[in-house]
XYZ file of C-alpha atoms in Angstrom:
642
model
C 119.843 91.898 138.601
C 119.969 89.474 135.686
C 121.648 91.560 132.954
C 121.024 88.880 130.340
C 117.316 89.447 130.894
C 117.852 93.202 130.480
C 119.639 92.704 127.150
C 116.845 90.352 126.096
C 114.213 93.023 126.819
C 116.260 95.667 124.994
C 116.570 93.409 121.961
C 112.779 93.027 121.963
C 112.422 96.822 121.881
C 114.794 97.019 118.911
C 112.878 94.375 116.982
C 109.439 95.816 117.708
C 110.533 99.380 116.941
C 112.215 98.566 113.599
C 113.398 102.170 113.260
C 117.209 102.271 112.948
C 117.484 105.915 114.042
C 115.557 105.579 117.294
C 117.130 102.174 117.857
C 120.549 103.867 117.981
C 119.281 105.972 120.897
C 117.987 102.837 122.645
C 121.370 101.167 122.127
C 123.324 104.125 123.523
C 121.096 104.365 126.598
C 121.366 100.612 127.171
C 125.155 100.620 126.824
C 125.401 103.534 129.244
C 123.227 101.816 131.824
C 124.987 98.448 131.547
C 128.424 100.063 131.683
C 127.443 101.990 134.812
C 126.097 98.857 136.502
C 128.618 96.224 135.454
C 131.801 98.279 134.942
C 132.828 95.731 132.303
C 131.858 93.815 129.155
C 130.865 97.052 127.428
C 132.041 95.766 124.058
C 130.037 92.558 124.581
C 126.761 94.434 125.108
C 127.604 96.801 122.253
C 128.152 93.963 119.792
C 124.935 92.146 120.729
C 122.682 95.196 120.493
C 124.211 96.654 117.329
C 123.996 93.273 115.588
C 120.271 93.118 116.331
C 119.803 96.663 115.053
C 121.805 95.961 111.885
C 119.791 92.834 111.145
C 116.577 94.858 111.203
C 117.655 97.524 108.706
C 115.777 96.470 105.593
C 117.091 97.816 102.306
C 114.952 97.136 99.260
C 117.166 95.228 96.816
C 117.306 96.044 93.132
C 115.392 93.950 90.624
C 117.021 90.612 89.802
C 119.202 90.791 86.704
C 118.324 87.418 85.241
C 115.404 84.982 85.173
C 117.002 81.651 86.015
C 116.201 80.583 89.573
C 116.002 77.652 91.963
C 112.590 76.676 93.323
C 112.809 76.723 97.129
C 109.108 76.513 98.016
C 105.881 75.491 96.300
C 102.600 77.137 97.323
C 99.054 76.716 96.060
C 99.067 79.827 93.860
C 102.751 80.515 93.307
C 106.274 79.196 93.714
C 109.145 80.845 95.559
C 112.331 81.175 93.552
C 115.829 81.993 94.813
C 118.245 84.079 92.748
C 120.688 86.939 93.291
C 120.502 86.211 97.047
C 116.826 87.148 97.216
C 113.446 85.475 96.940
C 110.969 86.022 94.114
C 107.312 84.969 93.951
C 106.390 83.531 90.548
C 102.799 82.960 89.417
C 101.374 80.765 86.654
C 103.986 78.040 87.142
C 102.957 74.415 87.624
C 104.442 70.919 87.773
C 107.712 72.047 89.337
C 109.406 70.649 92.416
C 111.759 71.696 95.179
C 115.276 72.592 93.973
C 114.292 72.499 90.297
C 116.180 75.049 88.185
C 113.743 76.992 86.002
C 113.922 79.863 83.529
C 110.982 82.267 83.473
C 109.632 84.429 80.666
C 108.077 87.472 82.313
C 108.676 90.881 83.902
C 109.592 91.565 87.521
C 107.300 93.884 89.468
C 107.395 95.061 93.093
C 105.036 93.068 95.309
C 101.952 95.178 95.978
C 98.860 94.255 97.948
C 95.948 95.720 99.852
C 97.226 97.426 103.015
C 95.101 98.303 106.035
C 96.461 99.177 109.458
C 96.636 96.262 111.911
C 95.416 93.646 109.429
C 97.235 91.119 107.285
C 99.134 92.542 104.319
C 100.623 90.107 101.830
C 103.186 92.748 100.849
C 104.411 93.062 104.447
C 104.434 89.286 104.855
C 106.496 88.890 101.675
C 109.071 91.445 102.837
C 109.413 89.662 106.163
C 110.081 86.502 104.167
C 112.725 88.336 102.119
C 110.697 88.702 98.889
C 110.315 92.121 97.263
C 109.510 91.229 93.655
C 107.035 89.027 91.858
C 106.533 87.855 88.308
C 103.679 86.482 86.240
C 105.173 83.798 84.012
C 104.066 83.910 80.389
C 106.130 80.784 79.847
C 108.779 78.818 81.715
C 111.331 76.084 81.088
C 112.642 73.520 83.557
C 116.393 73.508 82.986
C 117.216 70.854 85.596
C 114.917 68.520 87.512
C 115.813 67.942 91.136
C 116.232 64.458 92.568
C 116.760 65.590 96.154
C 115.101 63.911 99.129
C 112.890 66.967 99.626
C 111.733 66.843 95.998
C 111.054 63.101 96.199
C 108.947 63.472 99.348
C 106.969 66.369 97.879
C 106.369 64.403 94.695
C 104.982 61.551 96.799
C 102.450 63.779 98.579
C 101.571 65.768 95.441
C 100.619 62.563 93.595
C 98.967 60.957 96.601
C 95.521 59.538 95.827
C 94.182 59.598 99.346
C 91.572 61.782 101.102
C 94.207 62.758 103.694
C 96.310 64.529 101.040
C 94.938 68.061 101.839
C 95.731 67.473 105.507
C 99.397 66.688 104.866
C 99.761 69.474 102.285
C 98.526 71.838 104.985
C 100.734 70.493 107.789
C 103.984 69.986 105.873
C 103.764 72.525 103.047
C 101.464 75.259 104.405
C 99.287 74.857 101.318
C 96.032 75.930 102.859
C 93.129 78.294 102.543
C 92.273 78.444 106.235
C 94.217 79.666 109.247
C 96.990 77.292 110.324
C 96.317 75.762 113.720
C 98.556 76.764 116.625
C 99.462 73.106 117.156
C 101.315 72.937 113.858
C 102.765 76.440 114.086
C 104.411 75.679 117.425
C 105.390 72.052 116.698
C 103.499 70.813 119.740
C 102.218 67.778 117.805
C 105.758 66.504 117.200
C 106.967 67.269 120.728
C 104.028 65.537 122.412
C 104.264 62.534 120.103
C 108.006 62.147 120.688
C 107.584 62.620 124.434
C 105.048 59.784 124.516
C 107.285 57.501 122.436
C 110.309 58.374 124.585
C 108.539 57.192 127.724
C 107.755 53.875 126.070
C 111.238 53.112 124.752
C 113.076 54.874 127.608
C 115.199 57.179 125.453
C 116.035 60.830 126.047
C 113.114 62.747 124.551
C 115.367 65.588 123.389
C 117.548 63.149 121.471
C 114.458 61.826 119.690
C 113.203 65.385 119.047
C 116.569 66.340 117.572
C 116.697 63.324 115.251
C 113.074 63.738 114.128
C 113.424 67.500 113.515
C 116.683 67.070 111.557
C 115.048 64.406 109.388
C 112.080 66.741 108.951
C 114.334 69.603 107.826
C 115.949 67.282 105.287
C 112.692 65.852 103.935
C 110.475 68.946 104.057
C 110.874 72.669 103.327
C 112.090 74.888 106.151
C 109.239 75.407 108.588
C 109.493 77.335 111.826
C 108.390 74.506 114.089
C 111.007 72.094 112.698
C 113.820 74.631 113.104
C 112.583 75.614 116.565
C 112.471 72.028 117.811
C 115.871 71.274 116.283
C 117.588 74.242 117.988
C 115.872 73.630 121.305
C 116.797 69.948 121.331
C 120.390 70.749 120.319
C 120.753 73.170 123.253
C 119.376 70.589 125.699
C 121.778 67.939 124.400
C 124.814 70.247 124.241
C 124.303 71.919 127.635
C 122.520 69.354 129.836
C 123.671 71.034 133.069
C 122.601 74.559 132.079
C 119.731 76.075 134.047
C 116.378 75.781 132.290
C 115.951 79.561 132.317
C 119.186 80.074 130.390
C 118.299 77.299 127.938
C 115.045 79.081 127.163
C 116.851 82.427 126.690
C 119.469 80.861 124.426
C 116.846 79.061 122.333
C 114.746 82.202 121.885
C 117.840 84.279 121.026
C 119.102 81.699 118.523
C 115.809 81.748 116.612
C 115.821 85.549 116.420
C 119.464 85.532 115.412
C 118.559 83.303 112.481
C 115.562 85.446 111.536
C 114.577 88.548 113.575
C 111.164 88.546 111.891
C 110.291 85.393 113.806
C 109.197 87.783 116.544
C 106.055 88.383 114.454
C 105.549 84.649 113.894
C 102.683 83.221 115.907
C 104.535 79.943 116.376
C 107.469 81.784 117.983
C 105.265 83.760 120.357
C 103.273 80.681 121.388
C 106.361 78.487 121.839
C 108.386 81.015 123.831
C 105.392 82.033 125.955
C 104.502 78.473 126.911
C 108.162 77.615 127.532
C 108.407 80.638 129.824
C 105.321 79.501 131.735
C 106.958 76.145 132.378
C 109.778 77.935 134.246
C 107.409 78.861 137.051
C 106.852 76.360 139.823
C 103.076 76.585 140.106
C 100.278 74.151 140.833
C 98.254 72.645 137.991
C 95.302 74.920 138.641
C 97.548 77.985 138.687
C 99.387 76.847 135.552
C 96.050 76.518 133.774
C 95.133 80.069 134.810
C 98.518 81.442 133.741
C 98.217 79.687 130.365
C 94.838 81.346 129.933
C 96.306 84.737 130.841
C 99.070 84.318 128.257
C 96.879 83.063 125.407
C 94.202 85.779 125.616
C 96.508 88.704 124.655
C 98.229 86.547 122.013
C 94.885 85.764 120.374
C 93.840 89.409 120.509
C 97.144 90.650 119.093
C 97.392 88.188 116.199
C 93.736 87.462 115.402
C 91.956 90.463 117.015
C 89.612 87.894 118.488
C 89.770 85.851 121.682
C 87.293 82.991 121.811
C 87.325 82.283 125.543
C 85.681 78.899 125.004
C 88.427 77.614 122.681
C 91.159 79.059 124.915
C 89.715 77.242 127.933
C 90.052 73.963 126.035
C 93.423 74.858 124.485
C 95.299 71.910 126.020
C 92.629 69.431 124.966
C 92.612 70.835 121.438
C 96.395 70.399 121.278
C 96.061 66.775 122.384
C 93.280 66.181 119.879
C 95.365 67.600 117.025
C 98.279 65.377 117.999
C 96.025 62.315 117.937
C 94.704 63.422 114.535
C 98.282 63.695 113.262
C 98.995 60.103 114.325
C 95.687 58.954 112.848
C 96.545 60.641 109.523
C 99.874 58.786 109.372
C 98.020 55.521 109.975
C 95.569 56.442 107.195
C 98.515 56.601 104.791
C 99.338 52.991 105.582
C 95.721 51.819 105.902
C 93.752 53.772 103.238
C 90.265 52.481 104.237
C 90.350 54.469 107.493
C 91.055 57.732 105.629
C 87.328 58.216 105.058
C 86.743 58.228 108.808
C 89.574 60.731 109.222
C 87.963 63.043 106.659
C 84.691 63.047 108.591
C 86.512 63.703 111.865
C 88.441 66.587 110.285
C 85.206 68.147 109.036
C 83.697 67.828 112.503
C 86.847 69.311 114.040
C 86.725 72.271 111.661
C 83.097 73.025 112.497
C 83.892 72.645 116.200
C 86.877 75.007 116.011
C 84.752 77.677 114.313
C 82.043 77.398 116.980
C 81.873 80.338 119.335
C 79.477 81.964 121.751
C 79.304 85.656 120.942
C 79.153 86.901 124.519
C 82.234 84.786 125.326
C 84.228 86.289 122.453
C 86.322 89.443 122.747
C 87.292 91.499 119.692
C 89.766 94.250 118.927
C 93.490 94.892 118.735
C 94.591 95.709 122.301
C 96.501 98.932 122.863
C 100.117 98.944 124.019
C 99.057 100.280 127.430
C 96.470 97.497 127.760
C 99.110 94.866 126.957
C 101.607 96.344 129.428
C 99.046 96.442 132.253
C 97.888 92.916 131.391
C 101.472 91.654 131.476
C 102.122 93.369 134.807
C 98.984 91.886 136.372
C 99.857 88.448 134.982
C 103.287 88.603 136.642
C 101.650 89.739 139.883
C 99.215 86.817 139.796
C 102.104 84.391 139.232
C 104.126 85.907 142.070
C 101.537 86.905 144.663
C 98.142 85.443 143.645
C 96.246 88.295 145.293
C 92.558 88.884 144.615
C 93.028 92.516 143.568
C 95.172 91.451 140.608
C 92.432 89.098 139.431
C 89.937 91.961 139.662
C 92.273 94.043 137.503
C 92.315 91.294 134.851
C 88.502 91.177 134.845
C 88.323 94.962 134.419
C 90.741 94.805 131.478
C 88.611 92.103 129.847
C 85.485 94.233 130.287
C 87.263 97.243 128.783
C 88.386 95.241 125.762
C 84.932 93.685 125.377
C 83.391 97.163 125.073
C 86.319 98.762 123.232
C 83.996 99.809 120.382
C 82.470 102.430 122.690
C 85.607 103.579 124.517
C 87.568 105.312 121.760
C 88.543 108.809 122.972
C 88.616 110.232 119.423
C 86.412 109.707 116.403
C 87.656 108.322 113.108
C 86.971 108.423 109.392
C 88.794 105.557 107.686
C 89.040 105.086 103.941
C 89.712 101.354 103.710
C 92.042 99.981 101.082
C 89.773 97.506 99.281
C 91.485 97.738 95.911
C 89.203 98.975 93.127
C 86.183 99.929 95.214
C 84.867 102.017 98.100
C 84.387 101.248 101.783
C 84.530 104.054 104.341
C 84.291 103.465 108.091
C 83.104 106.230 110.434
C 83.125 106.004 114.217
C 82.014 108.595 116.731
C 84.009 108.941 119.974
C 82.952 107.665 123.433
C 79.773 105.597 123.196
C 79.044 106.998 119.753
C 77.681 105.173 116.732
C 79.424 103.420 113.846
C 78.727 103.648 110.139
C 79.960 102.348 106.798
C 79.610 104.171 103.510
C 79.548 101.427 100.849
C 80.628 97.789 101.144
C 82.856 96.897 98.205
C 82.559 93.562 96.443
C 84.861 91.761 94.014
C 84.100 88.990 91.543
C 87.334 87.076 92.259
C 88.041 87.963 95.896
C 86.033 87.793 99.091
C 86.679 91.365 100.220
C 84.387 91.075 103.230
C 86.118 87.997 104.621
C 89.652 89.056 103.687
C 89.572 92.824 104.248
C 86.430 94.534 105.557
C 85.458 92.207 108.407
C 89.074 91.863 109.682
C 89.326 95.677 109.794
C 86.093 95.932 111.785
C 87.215 93.107 114.061
C 90.553 94.831 114.722
C 88.603 97.891 115.848
C 86.457 95.805 118.178
C 83.265 96.571 116.252
C 80.537 94.138 117.310
C 77.723 95.809 115.364
C 77.186 98.575 112.817
C 74.508 101.175 113.406
C 74.236 102.340 109.788
C 75.442 101.143 106.401
C 74.897 103.691 103.627
C 75.021 102.371 100.054
C 75.809 105.233 97.677
C 74.592 103.256 94.632
C 74.279 99.671 93.453
C 77.490 99.188 91.474
C 79.162 95.973 92.655
C 82.364 97.734 93.749
C 80.242 99.768 96.185
C 77.514 97.352 97.300
C 78.641 93.833 96.334
C 79.820 92.896 99.833
C 76.684 93.968 101.728
C 74.973 90.569 101.843
C 78.116 88.793 103.063
C 78.749 91.489 105.676
C 75.210 91.085 107.023
C 76.045 87.421 107.628
C 79.165 88.347 109.605
C 78.061 91.276 111.759
C 74.716 92.762 112.904
C 73.665 95.843 110.917
C 70.852 97.884 112.416
C 69.990 99.981 109.367
C 70.818 100.046 105.640
C 70.283 103.424 103.943
C 70.172 104.057 100.185
C 68.697 107.564 100.096
C 67.972 110.595 102.242
C 69.920 112.107 105.128
C 71.578 110.146 107.933
C 71.736 111.073 111.616
C 74.100 109.369 114.044
C 74.469 110.314 117.706
C 76.500 113.475 117.012
C 77.181 113.542 113.289
C 74.702 114.277 110.519
C 75.185 113.425 106.844
C 73.215 115.447 104.292
C 72.584 113.919 100.876
C 73.259 116.630 98.268
C 71.890 114.368 95.507
C 68.688 113.328 97.245
C 66.411 113.706 94.198
C 68.367 112.380 91.199
C 66.722 112.726 87.796
C 69.150 110.573 85.809
C 68.551 106.867 85.182
C 72.302 106.201 84.975
C 73.425 104.394 88.140
C 76.518 106.500 88.849
C 74.540 109.743 88.595
C 72.123 108.421 91.219
C 74.935 108.134 93.786
C 74.339 109.542 97.222
C 76.641 112.536 97.757
C 76.991 112.882 101.515
C 78.138 116.101 103.171
C 79.079 116.180 106.856
C 80.614 118.735 109.163
C 82.780 116.656 111.479
C 84.036 118.650 114.435
C 84.433 121.798 112.343
C 85.810 120.134 109.192
C 83.705 119.633 106.064
C 83.736 116.199 104.414
C 82.188 115.302 101.059
C 81.690 111.648 100.069
C 80.808 111.599 96.366
C 80.349 107.920 95.460
C 80.607 107.649 91.664
C 78.789 110.914 90.904
C 79.795 112.501 87.588
C 79.850 115.954 86.012
C 76.017 116.423 85.916
C 75.752 115.932 89.683
C 78.741 118.218 90.267
C 77.104 120.956 88.184
C 73.894 120.570 90.176
C 75.811 120.888 93.464
C 77.655 123.982 92.195
C 74.306 125.601 91.371
C 72.535 124.768 94.637
C 75.531 125.007 97.002
C 77.831 127.525 95.334
C 79.393 128.571 98.657
C 80.228 125.023 99.730
C 83.838 124.668 100.907
C 85.302 121.235 101.590
C 88.252 120.229 103.762
C 88.373 116.503 102.904
C 86.993 115.344 99.553
C 86.474 111.732 98.536
C 87.247 111.998 94.815
C 84.412 110.672 92.673
C 84.521 107.337 90.829
C 88.041 106.323 91.935
C 89.597 109.230 90.033
C 87.758 108.716 86.737
C 87.548 111.678 84.352
C 83.762 111.254 84.412
C 83.871 113.489 87.493
C 86.069 115.848 89.536
C 86.085 118.653 86.994
C 88.350 121.665 87.327
C 85.292 123.895 87.845
C 83.975 121.714 90.664
C 87.356 121.680 92.417
C 87.624 125.458 92.061
C 84.222 125.764 93.750
C 84.681 123.421 96.721
C 88.469 124.007 97.042
C 89.346 120.794 98.946
C 92.405 120.853 101.177
C 92.814 117.059 101.084
C 91.558 114.770 98.310
C 91.158 111.012 98.743
C 91.259 108.593 95.810
C 90.206 104.981 96.373
C 91.567 102.860 93.525
C 93.273 99.525 93.037
C 96.852 98.853 92.008
C 97.179 98.155 88.260
C 93.403 98.401 87.790
C 92.106 97.818 84.261
C 90.336 101.201 84.128
C 93.498 103.276 84.419
C 92.178 105.048 87.531
C 93.008 107.683 88.525
C 92.996 109.378 85.118
C 95.735 111.876 84.279
C 93.169 114.621 83.709
C 91.880 114.291 87.272
C 95.409 114.247 88.723
C 96.193 117.415 86.753
C 93.022 119.109 88.047
C 93.947 118.231 91.629
C 97.498 119.512 91.178
C 96.281 122.812 89.750
C 94.018 123.231 92.767
C 97.035 122.521 95.037
C 95.096 120.035 97.104
C 97.000 117.351 98.994
C 96.105 114.072 97.261
C 96.224 110.641 98.888
C 95.567 107.408 96.990
C 94.819 104.077 98.652
C 96.754 102.192 95.961
C 99.909 104.011 97.101
C 99.294 104.751 100.781
C 96.956 101.922 101.801
C 94.179 102.743 104.241
C 93.770 106.414 105.172
C 92.741 107.349 108.709
C 91.456 110.730 109.882
C 91.093 111.091 113.660
C 88.933 114.000 114.726
C 88.992 116.026 117.891
C 87.883 119.608 118.403
C 89.468 121.993 115.864
C 92.113 119.435 114.804
C 92.196 116.495 112.406
C 95.056 114.013 112.579
C 95.666 111.694 109.663
C 97.688 108.541 109.303
C 98.241 106.124 106.448
C 98.938 102.401 106.381
C 102.397 103.263 105.030
C 103.099 105.145 108.290
C 102.763 108.723 107.069
C 101.363 111.241 109.540
C 99.890 114.718 109.325
C 97.851 117.366 111.121
C 95.040 119.423 109.609
C 94.039 122.570 111.463
C 91.197 124.971 110.813
C 91.957 127.759 108.370
């Protein structure tokens, strides 16, 4: 047995788990097994595994003590400063360059962002990058201007008067609004270009890769693909006689040693996966199939979407992007051709976004699905038997219809900031429903939050969307959502019937002309537990409900109007006696929600309160007689019937 491979797999478990306590158990079991098998090198295995575990223990640092920092990266909306051995994101700073020393006038705050399970969270991304605090600069002073090579190169591109400027700012500085292409994340464009040049001038391609990547690291900010190519080329040059398998292991280990969070980096996963494929001695047709088998789960895991059409043409797209990179460099030297490049880039962007719906698979695959897929992929590589191919097809069909194969139902209170969006899904071939579709005047909540959440769940269509009332933070995203996903029915009044669940509107005949008081107030008994979704209904609606439904008892209450004191009175809470209360409000919102009066009322009632601004998305999974809940901040609980 290859024990290096075993240690490699164990290290992967430690990184994925990211729980120091359970990682200690994994380490002890691994040391015991390796000691039993090898009878030696126990200290060697111990050191390797404990180092990986130690590197993953993240301790939130204290706030920086001063406000003088070095600029280490420049983004579109903020700059990254380095001080007190940690990174800080600073907003409202302009006309600064790499390695400038600046002094900021402002206040440090912890980085907070919208958090929903299995979707992008800027807060999580920042922590993986080593940044825990941010600052809005009221004023700043440049204490020392940098004259480094990196600053000079950035200054050249920043002042460039050429249509190809956005292209280079995207490739070299990650200043972008769209998703970075896999070509540039993995560094394939540089490798392929150097490989082609190496054949022409008959030089070792790894020597050229090493020189180019080192020059790139000097001239540009640290990017994964430059570091990856540099380390890989260095290993090939330093150990030319080493077996290719060991070179790949060493390269992958070295990258994780430098930054364990690279495991979550798409460029790392793509690079290591494709390098691993190259170790197998297979025919071109088989290699194409294996590449397809590797890319499908990667797309599903990172993007929750696998466009089979684009994956089929993955190699051609990589070649095209490399040619575009060369063409862009030529456009710098010959400006007249930059106009042609702009048109080609626009065509390429429209082509990359093209997809055929029935050839597109959605949803975050489960761990079991990924394990079975990996096993079948290895079997196809090793044996190429028909039954393994049939297994792959069955897995694809399962993932394609994942929306209808959930064994438990779910009520999810999305974290959309200052607004409401609630997702409800019935189990096993049941229906799906949204209550409200939040909008925002400065953010595209549908594109950035709501649609990615639905895509991660594999939702291809919505059966019902209920709009409680027409305030923008409840209905502003409806039109955009209708452009992104089929919606069979939009409901603004009356009762709602799904396959199993029924929602009764307790405010079906509002008399008030005030929009909030016309909110739908939906009651549902979900597998023995009573839910009440109140929209923005205020005290008058609550009094009406207390009069007409004075024996109504609620298990899970969606607190009205984001915790405003216009609703959720002490009398109403005493009547419905909620066991769990959900508040959907944004961090640092201008309304001061939730109000102290409402928090005090909830505390007096001894209800368990959960707020999306603190816990992120809130998930309630329902099965008979039991409700399980989970938050985006990884808190768990069980609610049983009284």
